[in-house]
Amino acid sequence: MKRYSIYLLVLNVIWFASCDDEFMDRYPQTSISPEEFFKTEEDLRLYVNGLLSLPGMFEYQADQSSDNMATTGAIEIKSMMTGSPSSQNITGGWNWARLRNINYFLENSPNADASPEAIQHYEGLARYYRAVFYFGMVKRYSDVPWYDRLLNPADEELFKGRDSRETVVSGIVEDLEFAAQHVREDVPSGTPGNWAVKTFFARMALYEGTFRKYHDELGLQGSAEAFLTRARDLAREIMDSGNFSLHQTGNPESDYQALFTSQELGGNSEVILYNPYDLNKDRNSNINYTVFGTYEQSPSRDLVQTYLMRDGSRFTDQPGYETLPYVSEFQNRDPRLSQTLVYPGWVRQPEPAEFIPILNRNFTGYFQQKGYNNTTENVALGSLDFPVYRYAEVLLTYAEAAAELGSLTQADLDMSVNLLRQRAGMPDLQLTEANAQPDPLLAEKYPQVSGPMAGVMLEIRRERRVEFAMEGYRHDDLMRWSAGKLLERIPKGMYFPGLGKYDMTGDGVEDIILIDKDADIPGDPEKETNSLGRMLIYYRAGTVDDNVTVYLENGSQGGTLVTETTERTFVEPKYYYRPIPLQQVTLNPNLEQLFGWE
């Protein structure tokens, strides 16, 4: 307990040091020097445990920054596309306190009286955390200053300009190579081990390889292949290890969903790293209010239409798919659709009857099921674990990298994408067929995809969107694929052909009624009841200019639910990056803005 208290004191000192330059050149009288703290392996463990930072349950809301969601929130990318963004009003993200904490450890950890293996293990973890930190900075800013040592106030490097993307990414790669070589496999539950490091390494390499390939403004296309090769080979190493497999019990209607409704992911064969939650230990995972209902977000119809039919055919090849109502949209579809979104007939606990989707202004009518804990038991409600790295990602990284390299074979698909499809009870993806008949709608979305592998590359992109829907992957995928223009499309909602009564639970009995914008909603005694004796739910429908509760594209003539009408503009390549906040450029004029930002 004494050593832990000292560790907390040291980490607090470092935090304050990152906020006050004058603090950087001395130790306060209440602190201890690093020579007194970094003595044993236990000291290293305590400090590195304090650096632990894992994605958590709020990742289930992160798709608000993508075309998977409509949102009423003040999301940065949406505000940029509908406003006048500049370095004066985009001020988040330029925070370096965590890097200083990491570099402080790396500078002092070699002095510990511990075995070389132990020191290298904890150094590897710290370098992994530094790579994660810098990967986030590169995704946001591209070129940023690279600091791999602790700085003092007199260091001129504090006021240097940006280092090139190549320099920073090379540093990230060096850190991950060291971590992949030295971080132990056997680590405490809920902390990153060797395979988690390699999974992140593969993710980073895939991102950087595709980003360089599809973003000609960087002039780095020539180095894309090396990163894609690294992503493919790392993924294959994880696959060949035999340590992981997809979670499946032979129940395609529930196996996928079980990954997101588990209170114990520690023994799950698919989970490479997870974030454990336990309400009894004051770690609450309950985000039901924010992912469900009409709080801020709702799934888009474009996402719904991405899922294939149960027989593997394209939903968008179905006659009249554009005007299918909610109940019909969910019939005979990829089972992952009904394990990700609320389906007709779903029952919300503790209600006795089927849930009737709630319609509201600016929302799509669809409801998210992934991330929602359908229980009323308090401890269970707040104790869902979050899967940080899933083996599914490794499989899709392997398939996408191989396809981008032009080396993908049917055998590659069978050991990657088709394992995911089989878990979901879906037919296999056939390489020859996919390349012979590319999906025209996907081809229109991703015009940069070309060549003999175009068809299968589009299907792999579909698979990523479906497999990782609502897990926070989609925005990064759109950015690296140079597909930001898709965000200009305002998300749409359910389709209604006009005013009238509609079945929303799939039992053939009407549940709601859309009435004219000028009609009055009657009081409960006067409301019409259906054949089950239940009162219909009334909604006044019109356009966005009307005082109604449901916005339809064509008002009383029907159409899709309208979520908003403000025009969106995604400026390329500018909006793939963010400006350095003006205050920081004022403090350090060597930090120049890039890609047209001011």
XYZ file of C-alpha atoms in Angstrom:
598
model
C 0.000 0.000 0.000
C 2.886 2.356 0.777
C 4.481 1.810 -2.643
C 1.104 2.343 -4.340
C 0.666 5.667 -2.530
C 4.125 6.734 -3.675
C 3.228 5.736 -7.243
C 0.079 7.871 -7.125
C 2.134 10.790 -5.858
C 4.662 10.407 -8.670
C 1.971 10.201 -11.360
C 0.180 13.253 -9.940
C 3.455 15.160 -9.978
C 3.934 14.267 -13.644
C 0.402 15.368 -14.480
C 0.909 18.742 -12.882
C 4.264 19.018 -14.619
C 2.572 18.638 -17.968
C 0.371 21.621 -17.155
C 3.029 24.016 -15.861
C 6.367 24.516 -17.611
C 7.992 25.929 -14.465
C 7.226 22.651 -12.768
C 9.336 20.722 -15.254
C 12.774 21.544 -13.906
C 12.402 20.637 -10.240
C 10.775 18.141 -7.876
C 8.289 19.671 -5.402
C 9.126 19.306 -1.742
C 6.155 16.929 -1.375
C 7.376 14.565 -4.085
C 10.065 11.957 -4.443
C 12.633 11.753 -7.193
C 12.366 9.043 -9.852
C 15.554 7.502 -8.470
C 13.676 6.808 -5.246
C 10.574 5.402 -6.908
C 11.664 3.314 -9.924
C 13.464 0.651 -7.924
C 11.615 -2.641 -8.396
C 9.529 -4.502 -10.929
C 6.535 -3.768 -8.727
C 7.182 -0.037 -9.170
C 7.240 -0.490 -12.943
C 4.020 -2.473 -12.825
C 2.232 0.101 -10.702
C 3.224 2.987 -12.949
C 2.361 1.230 -16.211
C -0.973 0.107 -14.772
C -1.667 3.786 -14.218
C -1.165 4.377 -17.935
C -3.850 1.828 -18.848
C -6.475 3.440 -21.038
C -8.941 1.292 -22.961
C -11.873 2.105 -25.226
C -15.128 1.437 -23.409
C -18.891 1.357 -23.714
C -19.152 4.803 -25.280
C -17.670 3.320 -28.459
C -21.233 2.172 -29.085
C -22.033 5.849 -29.723
C -18.989 6.626 -31.878
C -20.745 5.854 -35.167
C -22.501 9.218 -34.848
C -19.473 10.473 -36.800
C -20.320 8.199 -39.719
C -23.042 7.336 -42.201
C -24.236 4.567 -39.885
C -26.099 7.060 -37.724
C -28.331 10.078 -37.708
C -27.544 12.299 -34.755
C -28.887 15.415 -33.099
C -25.600 15.848 -31.217
C -22.970 18.507 -31.854
C -20.615 16.028 -33.525
C -17.401 17.618 -34.776
C -17.478 16.338 -38.368
C -21.148 17.222 -38.756
C -20.534 20.723 -37.383
C -17.654 21.128 -39.815
C -19.783 20.154 -42.819
C -22.650 22.462 -41.852
C -20.696 25.415 -40.459
C -17.576 27.492 -40.935
C -14.794 25.497 -39.275
C -11.429 27.053 -38.489
C -8.572 26.825 -36.012
C -10.518 29.248 -33.825
C -13.510 26.984 -33.270
C -11.928 23.515 -33.599
C -9.901 23.496 -30.431
C -9.919 19.915 -29.140
C -7.324 17.185 -29.442
C -4.027 19.063 -29.022
C -3.182 17.630 -25.598
C 0.239 16.197 -24.826
C -0.016 15.406 -21.099
C -0.321 11.674 -21.656
C 2.791 11.603 -23.846
C 4.813 13.262 -21.107
C 3.670 10.659 -18.584
C 4.736 7.895 -20.965
C 8.113 9.438 -21.783
C 8.765 10.051 -18.088
C 8.403 6.321 -17.483
C 10.556 5.354 -20.460
C 13.346 7.637 -19.290
C 13.409 6.281 -15.740
C 12.345 2.626 -16.004
C 15.796 1.277 -17.069
C 17.121 2.204 -13.631
C 14.916 -0.290 -11.807
C 16.460 -3.251 -10.024
C 14.611 -5.807 -12.131
C 15.446 -8.403 -14.726
C 16.107 -7.200 -18.289
C 13.047 -9.185 -19.408
C 10.804 -7.400 -16.904
C 12.148 -3.966 -17.788
C 11.674 -4.654 -21.505
C 8.137 -5.933 -20.923
C 7.046 -2.736 -19.187
C 9.003 -0.585 -21.630
C 7.169 -2.412 -24.403
C 3.806 -1.612 -22.820
C 4.737 2.048 -22.467
C 5.899 2.174 -26.079
C 2.630 0.521 -27.130
C 0.753 3.279 -25.303
C 2.937 5.876 -27.007
C 2.165 4.314 -30.387
C -1.571 4.416 -29.618
C -1.248 8.068 -28.590
C 0.642 9.073 -31.715
C -1.616 7.048 -33.991
C -4.518 9.150 -32.744
C -2.547 12.342 -33.398
C -1.596 11.259 -36.928
C -5.203 10.388 -37.748
C -6.270 13.841 -36.608
C -3.415 16.086 -37.782
C -1.145 13.994 -40.053
C 2.167 15.816 -39.409
C 2.845 16.456 -35.702
C 5.952 17.030 -33.565
C 7.594 13.736 -32.606
C 8.887 13.573 -29.043
C 10.449 10.336 -27.825
C 12.196 11.760 -24.778
C 11.333 13.882 -21.763
C 11.790 17.596 -22.387
C 12.725 20.462 -20.088
C 11.570 24.090 -20.373
C 14.862 25.137 -21.958
C 14.675 22.558 -24.744
C 14.327 24.244 -28.119
C 12.402 21.198 -29.360
C 9.392 22.390 -27.377
C 8.959 25.054 -30.038
C 9.790 23.090 -33.149
C 7.398 22.683 -36.053
C 5.628 19.589 -37.255
C 7.585 16.491 -38.094
C 6.553 14.760 -41.298
C 3.985 11.991 -41.287
C 6.720 9.607 -42.446
C 8.877 10.489 -39.429
C 6.069 10.110 -36.919
C 4.738 6.872 -38.380
C 8.259 5.456 -38.470
C 8.457 6.189 -34.749
C 5.121 4.448 -34.192
C 6.347 1.405 -36.105
C 9.569 1.267 -34.087
C 7.603 1.409 -30.840
C 5.225 -1.330 -31.954
C 8.042 -3.533 -33.204
C 9.695 -3.307 -29.803
C 6.402 -3.936 -28.000
C 5.551 -6.888 -30.240
C 8.905 -8.430 -29.413
C 8.953 -7.830 -25.661
C 5.455 -7.537 -24.185
C 4.486 -10.740 -22.441
C 1.653 -12.983 -23.566
C 0.613 -13.758 -20.001
C -0.716 -10.507 -18.544
C -3.458 -9.612 -16.059
C -6.985 -9.848 -17.416
C -8.169 -6.623 -19.013
C -4.672 -5.379 -19.861
C -2.876 -5.539 -23.238
C -0.596 -8.502 -23.855
C 1.520 -9.503 -26.811
C -1.373 -10.482 -29.074
C -3.241 -7.270 -28.312
C -0.142 -5.308 -29.310
C 0.080 -7.195 -32.599
C -3.638 -6.710 -33.263
C -3.252 -2.957 -32.858
C -0.088 -3.051 -34.982
C -2.053 -4.750 -37.774
C -4.845 -2.174 -37.425
C -2.393 0.703 -37.645
C -0.630 -0.796 -40.661
C -3.900 -1.366 -42.513
C -5.035 2.171 -41.776
C -1.774 3.740 -42.883
C -1.449 1.535 -45.959
C -4.918 2.312 -47.259
C -4.711 5.968 -46.256
C -1.512 6.413 -48.235
C -2.947 4.482 -51.186
C -6.166 6.501 -51.459
C -4.939 9.974 -50.426
C -2.840 11.370 -53.234
C -2.513 14.726 -51.422
C 0.151 13.056 -49.246
C 2.264 11.879 -52.163
C 3.010 8.649 -50.284
C 1.319 6.067 -52.499
C 4.651 4.364 -53.135
C 4.962 3.296 -49.493
C 1.397 1.977 -49.149
C 2.277 -1.570 -50.200
C 4.796 -2.024 -47.390
C 2.195 -1.145 -44.769
C -0.443 -3.378 -46.358
C 2.035 -6.242 -46.426
C 2.825 -5.664 -42.749
C -0.916 -5.653 -41.915
C -1.495 -8.891 -43.822
C 1.482 -10.663 -42.281
C 0.700 -9.574 -38.722
C -2.895 -10.708 -39.093
C -1.735 -14.044 -40.485
C 0.668 -14.477 -37.552
C -2.218 -14.035 -35.124
C -4.376 -16.419 -37.153
C -1.634 -19.054 -37.321
C -1.002 -18.859 -33.579
C -4.134 -20.882 -32.908
C -4.813 -18.825 -29.780
C -8.079 -17.336 -30.991
C -11.248 -18.370 -32.770
C -14.656 -16.860 -33.414
C -17.173 -17.217 -30.616
C -19.835 -19.620 -31.797
C -22.024 -22.268 -30.236
C -23.908 -23.241 -33.378
C -26.623 -20.630 -32.849
C -26.301 -18.051 -35.645
C -29.313 -16.146 -34.302
C -27.480 -15.254 -31.072
C -23.738 -16.064 -31.193
C -22.761 -12.692 -32.658
C -24.863 -10.716 -30.196
C -23.434 -12.642 -27.233
C -20.160 -10.746 -27.692
C -21.928 -7.546 -26.689
C -24.159 -8.850 -23.888
C -21.568 -10.679 -21.798
C -20.614 -9.899 -18.200
C -17.456 -11.972 -18.584
C -15.417 -11.808 -21.767
C -12.243 -13.041 -20.082
C -12.642 -16.598 -21.347
C -14.109 -15.768 -24.733
C -12.051 -17.303 -27.555
C -12.680 -14.323 -29.852
C -11.740 -11.551 -27.467
C -8.077 -10.543 -27.633
C -8.486 -7.614 -25.231
C -11.509 -6.442 -23.298
C -12.476 -3.689 -20.900
C -14.025 -5.276 -17.803
C -16.942 -3.581 -16.067
C -18.407 -4.533 -12.705
C -21.000 -2.406 -10.949
C -19.987 -3.977 -7.643
C -16.525 -2.485 -8.194
C -17.843 0.962 -9.178
C -17.244 0.370 -12.895
C -20.640 0.970 -14.471
C -21.270 -0.071 -18.084
C -24.877 1.114 -18.231
C -25.287 3.343 -21.290
C -28.829 2.239 -22.130
C -30.224 5.753 -22.130
C -27.662 7.096 -24.571
C -27.701 4.297 -27.159
C -31.415 3.551 -27.141
C -34.483 5.625 -27.820
C -34.652 9.204 -29.030
C -31.887 10.703 -26.946
C -29.353 11.659 -29.619
C -28.748 8.930 -32.178
C -30.583 6.529 -34.461
C -29.314 4.034 -37.069
C -29.523 5.061 -40.711
C -31.548 3.366 -43.430
C -28.417 3.201 -45.553
C -26.882 0.911 -42.944
C -29.990 -1.284 -42.905
C -29.826 -1.627 -46.677
C -26.165 -2.686 -46.545
C -26.954 -6.069 -44.968
C -27.378 -8.948 -47.404
C -30.326 -11.274 -47.680
C -30.141 -14.533 -45.743
C -29.302 -16.406 -48.948
C -26.336 -14.105 -49.650
C -28.014 -12.090 -52.392
C -28.033 -8.301 -52.266
C -30.961 -6.632 -50.527
C -30.638 -3.739 -52.948
C -31.304 -6.157 -55.834
C -34.788 -6.864 -54.438
C -37.561 -5.256 -56.532
C -38.855 -2.151 -54.804
C -36.336 -2.293 -51.969
C -36.391 1.522 -51.731
C -40.024 1.505 -50.582
C -40.123 -1.537 -48.310
C -41.613 -0.835 -44.858
C -39.862 -1.606 -41.587
C -41.282 -5.098 -41.067
C -40.411 -6.229 -44.593
C -36.883 -4.826 -44.337
C -36.001 -7.312 -41.605
C -37.365 -10.426 -43.281
C -34.836 -13.044 -44.456
C -31.822 -10.839 -43.814
C -28.304 -11.471 -42.532
C -28.968 -12.474 -38.867
C -26.485 -9.842 -37.694
C -29.026 -7.167 -38.629
C -31.453 -8.318 -35.951
C -28.617 -8.734 -33.462
C -27.448 -5.158 -34.034
C -30.722 -3.252 -34.434
C -34.124 -3.712 -32.849
C -36.227 -5.971 -35.083
C -40.016 -6.288 -35.447
C -41.275 -8.404 -32.559
C -38.405 -7.591 -30.179
C -39.473 -7.329 -26.545
C -37.965 -4.702 -24.290
C -37.713 -5.799 -20.672
C -39.806 -5.614 -18.510
C -42.600 -4.893 -21.008
C -44.907 -7.871 -21.711
C -45.635 -6.977 -25.340
C -43.509 -6.408 -28.438
C -41.689 -3.101 -28.652
C -43.256 -0.573 -30.997
C -40.562 1.757 -32.408
C -41.021 5.329 -31.276
C -41.144 7.919 -34.044
C -39.875 11.417 -33.425
C -38.561 14.483 -35.210
C -35.011 14.183 -36.561
C -34.848 10.441 -35.861
C -34.917 7.512 -38.251
C -37.322 5.205 -36.396
C -34.680 2.456 -36.164
C -33.300 1.542 -32.769
C -29.862 0.292 -31.802
C -29.626 -3.008 -29.968
C -25.836 -3.388 -29.828
C -24.596 -1.824 -26.606
C -28.066 -1.920 -25.073
C -28.451 -4.235 -22.083
C -31.978 -5.624 -22.195
C -32.444 -6.287 -18.504
C -33.827 -4.609 -15.393
C -31.452 -6.349 -12.977
C -29.268 -3.548 -11.649
C -25.920 -5.326 -11.269
C -26.245 -7.063 -14.633
C -27.277 -3.756 -16.201
C -24.013 -2.111 -15.188
C -21.607 -5.020 -15.625
C -21.287 -5.720 -19.354
C -17.719 -6.095 -20.589
C -16.593 -4.272 -23.732
C -14.604 -6.141 -26.428
C -11.687 -3.853 -27.321
C -9.993 -6.126 -29.886
C -11.914 -8.977 -31.475
C -10.460 -11.781 -33.581
C -13.047 -10.794 -36.194
C -10.996 -7.648 -36.826
C -7.873 -9.725 -37.435
C -9.699 -11.820 -40.035
C -11.018 -8.781 -41.866
C -7.647 -7.022 -41.696
C -6.083 -10.050 -43.342
C -8.707 -10.215 -46.084
C -8.679 -6.493 -46.853
C -4.896 -6.194 -46.905
C -4.576 -9.225 -49.177
C -7.241 -7.837 -51.515
C -5.559 -4.416 -51.644
C -2.267 -6.147 -52.476
C -3.963 -8.139 -55.242
C -2.953 -11.467 -53.715
C -6.300 -12.558 -52.234
C -7.368 -16.125 -53.041
C -10.486 -18.137 -52.327
C -8.509 -19.965 -49.647
C -7.789 -16.594 -48.015
C -11.494 -15.775 -47.998
C -12.333 -19.171 -46.538
C -10.004 -18.624 -43.595
C -11.210 -15.071 -42.936
C -14.424 -13.497 -44.241
C -16.218 -16.788 -44.690
C -15.629 -17.762 -41.073
C -17.563 -14.654 -40.084
C -20.326 -15.416 -42.539
C -20.567 -19.011 -41.360
C -20.856 -17.879 -37.732
C -23.787 -15.704 -38.818
C -25.393 -18.531 -40.835
C -24.646 -16.845 -44.163
C -23.372 -18.352 -47.441
C -19.688 -18.014 -48.268
C -18.300 -15.127 -50.290
C -17.054 -16.434 -53.636
C -14.067 -14.591 -55.081
C -14.789 -15.215 -58.764
C -18.457 -14.340 -58.466
C -17.824 -11.148 -56.487
C -15.264 -9.888 -58.983
C -17.454 -10.803 -61.949
C -20.495 -8.947 -60.608
C -19.488 -6.018 -58.391
C -22.314 -4.363 -56.463
C -23.130 -1.224 -58.502
C -24.294 0.717 -55.440
C -21.093 -0.026 -53.543
C -19.051 0.804 -56.637
C -20.796 4.176 -56.774
C -19.991 4.795 -53.106
C -16.325 3.900 -53.494
C -15.289 5.071 -56.983
C -11.581 4.755 -56.198
C -11.835 0.980 -55.909
C -10.752 -0.497 -59.208
C -8.902 -3.375 -60.814
C -9.534 -7.121 -60.988
C -10.136 -7.342 -57.218
C -12.666 -4.492 -57.154
C -15.735 -6.658 -56.616
C -14.354 -8.599 -53.668
C -12.822 -5.469 -52.134
C -16.284 -3.893 -52.131
C -17.725 -6.971 -50.429
C -15.004 -6.894 -47.779
C -15.897 -3.267 -47.113
C -19.528 -4.335 -46.753
C -18.452 -7.052 -44.341
C -16.514 -4.566 -42.197
C -19.482 -2.238 -42.018
C -21.849 -5.038 -41.035
C -19.549 -6.848 -38.594
C -18.457 -3.690 -36.765
C -21.638 -1.589 -36.966
C -22.022 0.588 -33.856
C -18.560 -0.333 -32.534
C -16.852 2.884 -33.629
C -14.918 1.624 -36.679
C -16.863 3.260 -39.484
C -15.537 6.830 -39.321
C -11.906 5.728 -39.510
C -12.757 3.408 -42.391
C -14.349 6.224 -44.384
C -11.383 8.486 -43.699
C -8.717 5.998 -44.762
C -10.671 5.011 -47.882
C -10.961 8.685 -48.886
C -14.739 8.275 -48.764
C -15.577 11.409 -46.792
C -18.039 12.535 -49.456
C -20.425 9.836 -48.205
C -20.915 11.940 -45.089
C -22.612 14.590 -47.213
C -25.598 12.284 -47.554
C -28.070 13.148 -44.829
C -29.164 9.943 -43.039
C -32.696 8.825 -43.814
C -35.175 6.810 -41.801
C -37.981 4.294 -42.263
C -40.235 4.447 -45.290
C -43.974 5.094 -45.066
C -46.014 5.343 -48.285
C -48.337 7.935 -46.766
C -50.837 8.528 -43.989
C -52.562 5.550 -42.451
C -52.096 2.580 -40.112
C -48.962 0.469 -39.903
C -47.862 -2.778 -38.321
C -44.537 -2.269 -36.524
C -44.152 -5.584 -34.690
C -44.585 -8.066 -37.540
C -47.777 -9.708 -36.265
C -49.954 -8.270 -39.035
C -51.838 -5.992 -36.640
C -51.554 -2.221 -36.960
C -49.794 -0.475 -34.094
C -49.479 3.175 -35.170
C -51.414 5.621 -37.284
C -50.061 8.604 -39.181
C -52.583 11.386 -39.449
C -52.574 14.667 -41.363
C -50.607 17.618 -40.086
C -53.809 19.583 -39.480
C -55.682 16.774 -37.734
C -56.071 16.620 -33.981
C -54.790 13.675 -31.986
C -57.774 12.440 -29.979
C -57.675 11.787 -26.260
C -57.215 8.219 -25.041
C -60.910 7.305 -24.792
C -61.461 8.353 -28.406
C -58.384 6.706 -29.899
C -58.924 3.824 -32.260
C -57.963 0.364 -31.046
C -56.566 -2.505 -33.078
C -57.789 -6.107 -33.197
C -55.804 -6.878 -30.047
C -57.710 -4.211 -28.153
C -54.708 -1.907 -27.918
C -54.955 1.777 -28.684
C -53.135 2.889 -31.806
C -50.246 5.300 -31.337
C -51.018 8.529 -33.188
C -48.489 10.692 -35.016
C -49.150 13.878 -36.935
C -47.068 13.713 -40.122
C -45.853 16.435 -42.450
C -42.709 18.093 -43.750
C -39.928 19.687 -41.746
C -41.691 23.015 -42.118
C -44.820 21.751 -40.371
C -45.640 21.569 -36.674
C -45.772 17.783 -36.555
C -44.100 14.885 -34.740
C -43.044 12.937 -37.834
C -41.162 14.466 -40.756
C -41.781 12.646 -44.044
C -39.912 13.340 -47.238
C -43.110 14.172 -49.116
C -45.321 15.115 -46.203
C -48.733 13.457 -46.316
C -47.674 11.734 -49.544
C -45.150 9.686 -47.606
C -41.504 8.874 -48.135
C -38.622 8.227 -45.794
C -38.408 9.815 -42.370
C -36.400 13.030 -42.568
C -33.723 13.590 -39.931
C -32.485 17.029 -41.037
C -32.248 19.247 -44.090
C -29.162 21.400 -43.530
C -26.858 20.908 -46.496
C -23.554 19.192 -45.774
C -20.275 19.888 -47.561
C -17.213 17.695 -47.085
C -14.203 19.623 -48.387
C -11.496 17.340 -49.770
C -8.773 16.834 -48.711
C -9.108 19.441 -45.976
C -11.713 17.698 -43.830
C -9.727 14.485 -43.558
C -7.593 16.438 -41.082
C -8.011 19.002 -38.310
C -6.299 22.348 -37.759
C -3.953 22.953 -34.857
C -5.882 25.213 -32.442
C -5.080 28.890 -33.072
C -3.899 29.413 -29.513
C -1.183 26.787 -29.975
C 0.003 28.315 -33.252
C 0.146 31.702 -31.545
C 2.340 30.238 -28.782
C 4.525 28.415 -31.307
C 4.577 30.067 -34.764
C 6.658 27.142 -36.083
C 3.452 25.077 -36.108
C 2.114 25.744 -39.578
C -1.387 24.800 -40.688
C -1.800 22.244 -43.481
C -4.334 21.343 -46.172
C -5.904 24.798 -46.380
C -6.692 25.239 -42.682
C -6.381 28.707 -41.204
